[in-house]
């Protein structure tokens, strides 16, 4: 900067006298370049607090998981609100009530059943870990649904055909459900990595069965309760 | 609007992306400059497209293109935030907003650069379909300029490409639908009625599907509108040609209102 100023002043013809004090040299280039930062680190955010989890068994972990689950359901309801805007009125509330039912059903029916099956195979998993994985899966689904809600309001209100609107709404639900399932399986599969080969194999079958069950259950719940798909008029 | 930030948006997208991602103090200046770039660049490009018809359509185009860009950003950013988080980048919304704005600002500057050339081509008598193709190409180049900043902003780490693809998918779908409901942009000079918005019909996805189906159906037809017809061998073939011509004429009538 100093060199630049001197050059401009010299061009203008009234260059000031050179400073007597020698300014300290610039730090080496490598110290000024920000160190490479991993993608998932940095400033705390709502998404990070929703998706991240403390260590298992920490005091208040169950409360945190419950809060995370409640936030996920609220975000899912937001998606319901947005797809309900197509018909308006009471339909908005019906959709808002119906969308969170699927993650609730999967967490309430599927996760306990999966835990029982995994325990039968002597998989190294305990109830807090299963609750934590369920909360993480639901949080992921909720976050995606909440993020897609504004865009989905655009699609359902501006599509002239009802089929097009239903297709858009279904696509968002499928996407969010897939991300949630992926997050759940990733969270619950981590402790299974410490198990023996036989247990891992059997657990793999159990998790595959759970994935099919969760997909079918979610589809059944959404199909029968969401008015945009013709359910629960 | 800072000239320094403008120059960096064009020359050093990596620096801008890093500043957005790291929530740098200069994010405010980047966001303000990007917004100004969108307003200026997209309006200029929209106005030039509108000049194909002239009159009120110039102002409509200049208003609607920036509106489409900003509405797309407003609707896409929450989805970007959520998708980035579940794919391993749980950044603050502020960072995602800055990154999206900077990308759109960069693409709008590219559109601004294309605007004079496009205007000249329109002034020299470029046809309707050619104008639509040239404008689409300009949009594609601007999209690549935005994408290069966006991908740099995603940083290193797992899921970078998946996140970029997810962003592109969301942006394309939301941007397409927003642009679709704000039609028309390019209106034929002979059109007498210039609506600010066309009636609601279908959706962007349905229109793409219809166009693809139509292209598949007509791609194997021998009929060309500008080629002299070969002598028909029988009555059935003559009948088929007549029907094809009618369909093409209907298509042209439908395009009367513009794209």
Coordinates of C-alpha atoms in Angstrom, one line a residue:
Chain A
X1 CA 0.0 0.0 0.0
X2 CA 2.9 2.3 0.9
X3 CA 4.6 1.6 -2.4
X4 CA 1.3 2.2 -4.2
X5 CA 0.8 5.6 -2.5
X6 CA 4.3 6.7 -3.2
X7 CA 3.9 5.9 -6.9
X8 CA 0.7 7.8 -7.2
X9 CA 2.2 10.8 -5.4
X10 CA 5.2 10.7 -7.6
X11 CA 3.0 10.8 -10.6
X12 CA 1.1 13.8 -9.2
X13 CA 4.5 15.5 -8.7
X14 CA 4.2 16.3 -5.0
X15 CA 5.6 13.3 -3.4
X16 CA 6.0 13.7 0.4
X17 CA 9.4 13.1 2.1
X18 CA 10.2 9.6 2.7
X19 CA 9.4 8.5 6.3
X20 CA 12.4 8.1 8.5
X21 CA 11.1 5.1 10.4
X22 CA 11.4 1.9 8.6
X23 CA 8.1 0.1 8.8
X24 CA 8.3 -3.5 9.9
X25 CA 8.3 -5.9 7.0
X26 CA 5.1 -7.6 6.0
X27 CA 4.7 -11.0 7.6
X28 CA 5.6 -14.0 5.4
X29 CA 3.0 -14.9 2.9
X30 CA 2.1 -18.2 4.5
X31 CA 1.2 -16.6 7.8
X32 CA -1.4 -14.3 6.1
X33 CA -3.2 -17.1 4.3
X34 CA -6.0 -18.5 6.3
X35 CA -5.4 -22.1 7.1
X36 CA -7.5 -24.6 5.2
X37 CA -10.7 -25.2 7.2
X38 CA -12.6 -28.4 7.0
X39 CA -16.0 -28.0 5.5
X40 CA -18.0 -28.8 8.6
X41 CA -16.2 -26.5 11.1
X42 CA -16.6 -22.8 11.7
X43 CA -19.2 -20.6 13.2
X44 CA -21.9 -22.3 15.2
X45 CA -25.3 -22.4 13.5
X46 CA -28.8 -23.6 14.0
X47 CA -28.3 -26.5 11.6
X48 CA -25.1 -27.6 13.4
X49 CA -26.8 -27.6 16.8
X50 CA -29.8 -29.5 15.4
X51 CA -27.7 -32.2 13.6
X52 CA -24.8 -32.4 16.0
X53 CA -25.0 -34.4 19.1
X54 CA -23.1 -34.5 22.4
X55 CA -21.4 -37.6 23.7
X56 CA -23.6 -40.5 24.5
X57 CA -24.6 -40.7 28.2
X58 CA -23.8 -37.1 28.9
X59 CA -26.0 -35.4 31.4
X60 CA -29.1 -33.9 29.7
X61 CA -28.5 -35.9 26.5
X62 CA -32.0 -37.3 26.6
X63 CA -33.5 -33.9 27.0
X64 CA -31.4 -32.6 24.1
X65 CA -32.6 -35.5 21.9
X66 CA -36.2 -34.7 22.8
X67 CA -35.7 -31.0 22.0
X68 CA -34.1 -32.0 18.7
X69 CA -37.0 -34.3 17.9
X70 CA -39.5 -31.6 18.7
X71 CA -37.8 -29.1 16.5
X72 CA -37.7 -31.7 13.7
X73 CA -41.5 -32.2 14.0
X74 CA -42.0 -28.4 14.0
X75 CA -40.0 -28.1 10.8
X76 CA -41.9 -30.9 9.2
X77 CA -45.1 -29.1 10.1
X78 CA -43.7 -26.1 8.3
X79 CA -43.5 -28.1 5.1
X80 CA -47.0 -29.2 5.6
X81 CA -48.1 -25.6 5.9
X82 CA -46.4 -24.8 2.6
X83 CA -48.1 -27.7 0.7
X84 CA -51.4 -26.9 2.3
X85 CA -51.4 -23.4 0.7
X86 CA -52.6 -24.9 -2.6
X87 CA -56.1 -25.4 -1.2
X88 CA -55.8 -22.9 1.7
X89 CA -58.1 -22.7 4.7
X90 CA -58.4 -25.7 6.9
X91 CA -56.3 -27.7 4.5
X92 CA -53.2 -25.8 5.6
X93 CA -53.7 -27.1 9.1
X94 CA -54.5 -30.7 7.9
X95 CA -51.2 -30.8 6.0
X96 CA -49.3 -29.3 8.8
X97 CA -50.6 -32.0 11.2
X98 CA -50.1 -34.8 8.7
X99 CA -46.5 -34.3 7.6
X100 CA -44.9 -34.9 11.0
X101 CA -46.8 -38.1 11.5
X102 CA -44.5 -40.2 9.4
X103 CA -41.2 -39.4 11.3
X104 CA -43.2 -39.8 14.5
X105 CA -44.5 -43.2 13.4
X106 CA -41.1 -44.4 12.3
X107 CA -39.5 -43.3 15.5
X108 CA -42.3 -44.7 17.6
X109 CA -42.9 -48.0 15.8
X110 CA -39.8 -48.8 13.8
X111 CA -36.9 -47.8 16.0
X112 CA -38.0 -49.8 19.1
X113 CA -38.6 -52.9 16.9
X114 CA -35.1 -52.4 15.3
X115 CA -33.6 -52.1 18.7
X116 CA -35.1 -55.4 19.8
X117 CA -33.9 -57.1 16.7
X118 CA -30.4 -55.7 17.1
X119 CA -30.3 -56.7 20.7
X120 CA -31.3 -60.3 19.7
X121 CA -28.1 -60.4 17.6
X122 CA -26.1 -59.1 20.6
X123 CA -25.2 -55.9 18.7
X124 CA -23.3 -53.3 20.8
X125 CA -26.1 -50.8 21.0
X126 CA -27.9 -49.3 24.0
X127 CA -31.2 -47.4 24.2
X128 CA -29.6 -44.0 24.5
X129 CA -27.7 -44.6 21.2
X130 CA -30.9 -45.7 19.5
X131 CA -32.8 -42.6 20.8
X132 CA -29.9 -40.4 19.7
X133 CA -29.9 -42.0 16.2
X134 CA -33.7 -41.6 15.9
X135 CA -33.4 -37.9 16.9
X136 CA -30.7 -37.3 14.4
X137 CA -32.6 -39.0 11.6
X138 CA -35.8 -37.0 12.4
X139 CA -33.7 -33.8 12.7
X140 CA -32.3 -34.4 9.3
X141 CA -35.7 -35.1 7.8
X142 CA -37.1 -32.0 9.5
X143 CA -34.3 -29.8 8.4
X144 CA -34.6 -30.7 4.8
X145 CA -38.4 -30.4 4.9
X146 CA -38.1 -27.0 6.5
X147 CA -35.5 -25.9 4.0
X148 CA -37.7 -27.0 1.1
X149 CA -40.8 -25.4 2.4
X150 CA -40.6 -22.0 0.8
X151 CA -39.7 -23.5 -2.6
X152 CA -42.5 -26.1 -2.3
X153 CA -45.0 -23.3 -1.6
X154 CA -44.0 -21.8 -4.9
X155 CA -44.4 -25.2 -6.7
X156 CA -47.8 -26.2 -5.3
X157 CA -49.4 -22.8 -5.7
X158 CA -48.2 -22.1 -9.2
X159 CA -48.7 -25.5 -10.8
X160 CA -51.9 -25.5 -12.7
X161 CA -52.5 -29.2 -12.4
X162 CA -53.1 -31.0 -9.1
X163 CA -51.0 -33.9 -10.2
X164 CA -48.0 -31.7 -10.8
X165 CA -48.4 -30.1 -7.4
X166 CA -48.7 -33.6 -5.7
X167 CA -45.7 -34.8 -7.6
X168 CA -43.6 -31.8 -6.4
X169 CA -44.8 -32.3 -2.8
X170 CA -44.0 -36.0 -3.0
X171 CA -40.6 -35.4 -4.4
X172 CA -39.7 -33.2 -1.4
X173 CA -41.0 -35.8 1.0
X174 CA -39.0 -38.6 -0.7
X175 CA -35.8 -36.4 -0.6
X176 CA -36.2 -35.5 3.0
X177 CA -37.0 -39.1 4.0
X178 CA -34.0 -40.4 2.1
X179 CA -31.7 -38.0 3.9
X180 CA -33.2 -38.8 7.3
X181 CA -32.9 -42.5 6.7
X182 CA -29.3 -42.1 5.7
X183 CA -28.5 -40.0 8.8
X184 CA -30.3 -42.6 11.0
X185 CA -28.4 -45.6 9.5
X186 CA -25.1 -43.7 9.7
X187 CA -25.7 -42.8 13.4
X188 CA -26.9 -46.3 14.5
X189 CA -24.3 -48.1 12.3
X190 CA -21.3 -46.4 13.9
X191 CA -21.2 -48.5 17.1
X192 CA -22.0 -51.6 15.1
X193 CA -18.5 -51.3 13.5
X194 CA -17.0 -52.6 16.7
X195 CA -18.9 -55.8 16.6
X196 CA -17.8 -59.2 15.2
X197 CA -18.3 -60.0 11.6
X198 CA -21.3 -62.2 12.2
X199 CA -23.1 -59.6 14.2
X200 CA -22.3 -57.0 11.6
X201 CA -23.8 -59.1 8.9
X202 CA -27.0 -59.8 10.8
X203 CA -27.2 -56.2 11.8
X204 CA -26.8 -55.2 8.2
X205 CA -29.8 -57.4 7.3
X206 CA -31.8 -55.9 10.1
X207 CA -30.9 -52.3 9.0
X208 CA -31.9 -53.1 5.4
X209 CA -35.2 -54.5 6.7
X210 CA -35.7 -51.3 8.8
X211 CA -35.0 -49.2 5.8
X212 CA -37.7 -50.9 3.7
X213 CA -40.1 -50.8 6.7
X214 CA -39.5 -47.1 7.3
X215 CA -40.0 -46.3 3.6
X216 CA -43.2 -48.2 3.4
X217 CA -44.6 -46.9 6.6
X218 CA -43.8 -43.3 5.7
X219 CA -45.4 -43.7 2.3
X220 CA -48.5 -45.3 3.9
X221 CA -48.9 -42.6 6.4
X222 CA -48.4 -39.7 4.0
X223 CA -50.5 -41.2 1.3
X224 CA -53.4 -41.8 3.6
X225 CA -53.3 -38.6 5.6
X226 CA -52.2 -35.8 3.2
X227 CA -55.1 -34.3 1.4
X228 CA -52.8 -33.3 -1.6
X229 CA -52.5 -37.0 -2.3
X230 CA -56.2 -37.6 -1.9
X231 CA -56.0 -38.9 1.7
X232 CA -58.1 -37.6 4.7
X233 CA -60.3 -35.1 2.9
Chain B
X1 CA -21.4 -0.7 -4.4
X2 CA -17.6 -1.2 -4.1
X3 CA -15.5 -1.3 -7.2
X4 CA -12.9 -3.4 -5.4
X5 CA -15.5 -6.0 -4.5
X6 CA -16.8 -5.9 -8.1
X7 CA -13.4 -6.6 -9.4
X8 CA -12.8 -9.4 -6.9
X9 CA -16.2 -11.0 -7.8
X10 CA -14.9 -11.3 -11.4
X11 CA -11.2 -11.9 -10.9
X12 CA -11.0 -13.8 -7.6
X13 CA -14.2 -15.9 -7.0
X14 CA -12.2 -18.1 -4.6
X15 CA -11.4 -15.2 -2.3
X16 CA -15.0 -14.0 -2.3
X17 CA -16.3 -17.5 -1.7
X18 CA -13.9 -18.0 1.2
X19 CA -15.0 -14.7 2.7
X20 CA -18.6 -15.7 2.5
X21 CA -18.0 -19.1 4.0
X22 CA -15.9 -17.9 6.8
X23 CA -18.4 -15.1 7.7
X24 CA -15.7 -12.5 7.1
X25 CA -16.3 -8.9 8.2
X26 CA -16.5 -7.8 4.5
X27 CA -19.5 -10.1 3.9
X28 CA -21.8 -7.0 4.2
X29 CA -19.9 -5.2 1.4
X30 CA -20.0 -8.4 -0.7
X31 CA -23.7 -8.8 -0.2
X32 CA -24.5 -5.1 -1.0
X33 CA -22.3 -5.2 -4.1
X34 CA -23.9 -8.4 -5.3
X35 CA -27.4 -7.1 -4.8
X36 CA -26.5 -4.0 -6.9
X37 CA -25.0 -6.2 -9.6
X38 CA -28.1 -8.3 -9.7
X39 CA -30.3 -5.2 -10.0
X40 CA -28.1 -3.6 -12.7
X41 CA -27.0 -6.6 -14.7
X42 CA -30.2 -8.6 -14.8
X43 CA -32.3 -5.4 -15.5
X44 CA -30.1 -4.5 -18.4
X45 CA -30.3 -8.0 -19.8
X46 CA -34.0 -8.2 -19.3
X47 CA -34.5 -4.8 -20.9
X48 CA -32.5 -5.9 -24.0
X49 CA -34.6 -9.0 -24.3
X50 CA -37.7 -6.9 -24.0
X51 CA -36.4 -4.6 -26.8
X52 CA -37.1 -7.4 -29.3
X53 CA -40.7 -6.3 -29.0
X54 CA -40.0 -2.8 -27.8
X55 CA -42.4 -0.4 -25.9
X56 CA -43.6 -1.4 -22.5
X57 CA -41.9 -4.9 -22.8
X58 CA -38.5 -3.2 -22.3
X59 CA -39.6 -2.1 -18.8
X60 CA -41.4 -5.3 -18.1
X61 CA -38.2 -7.3 -19.0
X62 CA -36.0 -5.0 -17.0
X63 CA -38.3 -5.5 -14.0
X64 CA -38.9 -9.2 -14.3
X65 CA -35.5 -10.6 -14.8
X66 CA -34.0 -9.2 -11.6
X67 CA -37.3 -10.1 -9.8
X68 CA -36.9 -13.7 -11.0
X69 CA -33.3 -13.9 -9.8
X70 CA -34.1 -12.4 -6.4
X71 CA -37.2 -14.5 -5.9
X72 CA -35.3 -17.6 -6.8
X73 CA -32.6 -16.8 -4.3
X74 CA -35.1 -16.1 -1.6
X75 CA -36.9 -19.4 -2.1
X76 CA -33.7 -21.5 -2.7
X77 CA -31.5 -20.3 0.1
X78 CA -33.4 -22.1 2.9
X79 CA -33.1 -25.3 0.9
X80 CA -29.4 -24.6 0.2
X81 CA -28.9 -24.2 4.0
X82 CA -30.6 -27.5 4.8
X83 CA -29.0 -29.5 2.1
X84 CA -25.5 -28.2 2.9
X85 CA -26.1 -29.0 6.5
X86 CA -27.2 -32.6 5.9
X87 CA -24.3 -33.1 3.5
X88 CA -21.7 -32.1 6.0
X89 CA -21.6 -28.3 5.9
X90 CA -23.8 -27.0 8.7
X91 CA -22.9 -23.4 8.1
X92 CA -24.9 -20.4 9.4
X93 CA -27.7 -19.1 7.1
X94 CA -25.7 -15.8 6.8
X95 CA -22.9 -17.6 5.0
X96 CA -25.2 -19.4 2.7
X97 CA -27.1 -16.2 1.9
X98 CA -23.8 -14.4 1.2
X99 CA -22.5 -17.2 -1.0
X100 CA -25.8 -17.4 -3.0
X101 CA -25.9 -13.6 -3.5
X102 CA -22.3 -13.5 -4.6
X103 CA -22.9 -16.2 -7.1
X104 CA -25.9 -14.5 -8.5
X105 CA -24.1 -11.2 -8.5
X106 CA -21.3 -12.7 -10.6
X107 CA -23.7 -14.2 -13.1
X108 CA -25.5 -10.9 -13.4
X109 CA -22.3 -9.2 -14.2
X110 CA -21.8 -11.7 -17.0
X111 CA -25.3 -11.0 -18.2
X112 CA -24.5 -7.3 -18.2
X113 CA -21.5 -8.0 -20.4
X114 CA -23.7 -9.9 -22.8
X115 CA -26.4 -7.3 -23.0
X116 CA -24.8 -4.9 -25.5
X117 CA -23.8 -7.7 -27.9
X118 CA -27.3 -9.2 -27.7
X119 CA -28.8 -5.8 -28.3
X120 CA -26.7 -5.3 -31.4
X121 CA -27.7 -8.7 -32.8
X122 CA -31.4 -7.9 -32.2
X123 CA -30.9 -4.6 -33.8
X124 CA -29.4 -6.2 -36.9
X125 CA -32.5 -8.3 -37.3
X126 CA -31.9 -11.6 -35.5
X127 CA -35.0 -13.9 -35.6
X128 CA -37.2 -14.9 -32.7
X129 CA -35.9 -18.4 -32.3
X130 CA -32.3 -17.4 -32.8
X131 CA -32.8 -14.7 -30.2
X132 CA -34.2 -17.3 -27.7
X133 CA -31.2 -19.6 -28.3
X134 CA -28.7 -16.8 -28.0
X135 CA -30.3 -15.5 -24.8
X136 CA -30.3 -19.1 -23.4
X137 CA -26.6 -19.4 -24.2
X138 CA -25.9 -16.2 -22.4
X139 CA -27.8 -17.5 -19.4
X140 CA -25.8 -20.8 -19.6
X141 CA -22.5 -18.9 -19.6
X142 CA -23.6 -16.7 -16.7
X143 CA -24.7 -19.9 -14.8
X144 CA -21.3 -21.4 -15.2
X145 CA -19.7 -18.2 -13.8
X146 CA -22.0 -18.5 -10.8
X147 CA -21.3 -22.1 -10.4
X148 CA -17.5 -21.6 -10.3
X149 CA -17.9 -19.3 -7.3
X150 CA -20.4 -21.6 -5.6
X151 CA -18.3 -24.7 -5.9
X152 CA -15.2 -22.9 -4.6
X153 CA -17.3 -21.7 -1.7
X154 CA -18.2 -25.2 -0.7
X155 CA -14.6 -25.7 0.4
X156 CA -12.8 -29.0 0.7
X157 CA -14.1 -32.1 2.3
X158 CA -16.5 -35.0 1.7
X159 CA -19.7 -34.4 -0.2
X160 CA -18.5 -31.3 -2.2
X161 CA -19.7 -32.5 -5.5
X162 CA -23.0 -34.0 -4.1
X163 CA -23.7 -30.6 -2.4
X164 CA -23.0 -28.7 -5.6
X165 CA -25.3 -31.1 -7.6
X166 CA -28.0 -30.6 -4.9
X167 CA -27.6 -26.8 -5.1
X168 CA -27.8 -26.9 -8.9
X169 CA -30.9 -29.1 -8.8
X170 CA -32.7 -26.9 -6.4
X171 CA -31.7 -23.7 -8.2
X172 CA -32.7 -25.1 -11.6
X173 CA -36.1 -26.3 -10.4
X174 CA -36.9 -23.1 -8.4
X175 CA -35.4 -20.8 -10.9
X176 CA -37.2 -22.5 -13.8
X177 CA -40.6 -22.3 -12.0
X178 CA -40.1 -18.7 -11.0
X179 CA -39.1 -17.7 -14.5
X180 CA -42.0 -19.7 -15.9
X181 CA -44.6 -17.8 -13.9
X182 CA -43.1 -14.4 -14.8
X183 CA -43.3 -15.0 -18.5
X184 CA -43.2 -13.5 -21.2
X185 CA -39.7 -12.1 -21.7
X186 CA -39.2 -12.4 -25.4
X187 CA -42.3 -11.2 -27.3
X188 CA -42.7 -11.1 -31.1
X189 CA -42.7 -7.6 -32.6
X190 CA -46.1 -8.3 -34.2
X191 CA -47.8 -9.1 -30.9
X192 CA -50.4 -6.5 -30.1
X193 CA -51.2 -7.4 -26.6
X194 CA -48.3 -7.3 -24.1
X195 CA -49.3 -8.8 -20.8
X196 CA -47.0 -8.3 -17.7
X197 CA -47.7 -11.9 -16.8
X198 CA -49.3 -14.7 -18.8
X199 CA -52.1 -16.8 -17.6
X200 CA -51.2 -19.7 -15.3
X201 CA -50.7 -22.8 -17.4
X202 CA -48.9 -26.0 -16.4
X203 CA -45.6 -25.7 -14.7
X204 CA -42.0 -25.5 -15.7
X205 CA -41.5 -29.2 -15.3
X206 CA -44.6 -30.0 -17.3
X207 CA -43.5 -27.6 -20.1
X208 CA -40.1 -29.3 -20.3
X209 CA -41.7 -32.7 -20.5
X210 CA -44.2 -31.6 -23.1
X211 CA -41.4 -30.0 -25.2
X212 CA -39.3 -33.2 -24.9
X213 CA -42.2 -35.4 -25.9
X214 CA -43.1 -33.1 -28.8
X215 CA -39.4 -33.1 -30.0
X216 CA -39.4 -36.9 -29.8
X217 CA -42.6 -37.2 -31.8
X218 CA -41.7 -34.7 -34.6
X219 CA -38.0 -35.6 -34.8
X220 CA -38.8 -38.6 -37.2
X221 CA -41.2 -36.6 -39.4
X222 CA -40.0 -35.9 -42.9
X223 CA -41.9 -32.6 -43.0
X224 CA -39.8 -29.4 -42.9
X225 CA -41.6 -26.0 -42.9
X226 CA -38.9 -24.4 -45.1
X227 CA -38.3 -27.2 -47.5
X228 CA -40.3 -27.8 -50.7
X229 CA -42.6 -30.9 -50.1
X230 CA -41.7 -34.0 -52.1
X231 CA -44.6 -35.4 -54.1
X232 CA -46.8 -37.6 -51.9
X233 CA -47.2 -41.1 -53.0
X234 CA -50.7 -41.7 -51.6
X235 CA -53.6 -40.0 -49.9
X236 CA -52.6 -41.2 -46.4
X237 CA -49.3 -39.4 -46.7
X238 CA -50.9 -36.2 -48.0
X239 CA -53.2 -36.3 -45.1
X240 CA -50.4 -36.8 -42.6
X241 CA -48.5 -33.8 -44.0
X242 CA -51.5 -31.6 -43.8
X243 CA -51.9 -32.5 -40.1
X244 CA -48.2 -31.8 -39.4
X245 CA -48.5 -28.4 -41.0
X246 CA -51.6 -27.6 -39.0
X247 CA -49.8 -28.6 -35.8
X248 CA -46.8 -26.4 -36.7
X249 CA -49.1 -23.5 -37.4
X250 CA -50.8 -24.0 -34.1
X251 CA -47.4 -24.0 -32.4
X252 CA -46.5 -20.7 -34.1
X253 CA -49.8 -19.2 -33.0
X254 CA -49.2 -20.3 -29.4
X255 CA -45.8 -18.6 -29.5
X256 CA -47.4 -15.4 -30.6
X257 CA -47.5 -14.4 -26.9
X258 CA -43.8 -15.0 -26.5
X259 CA -41.6 -17.1 -24.3

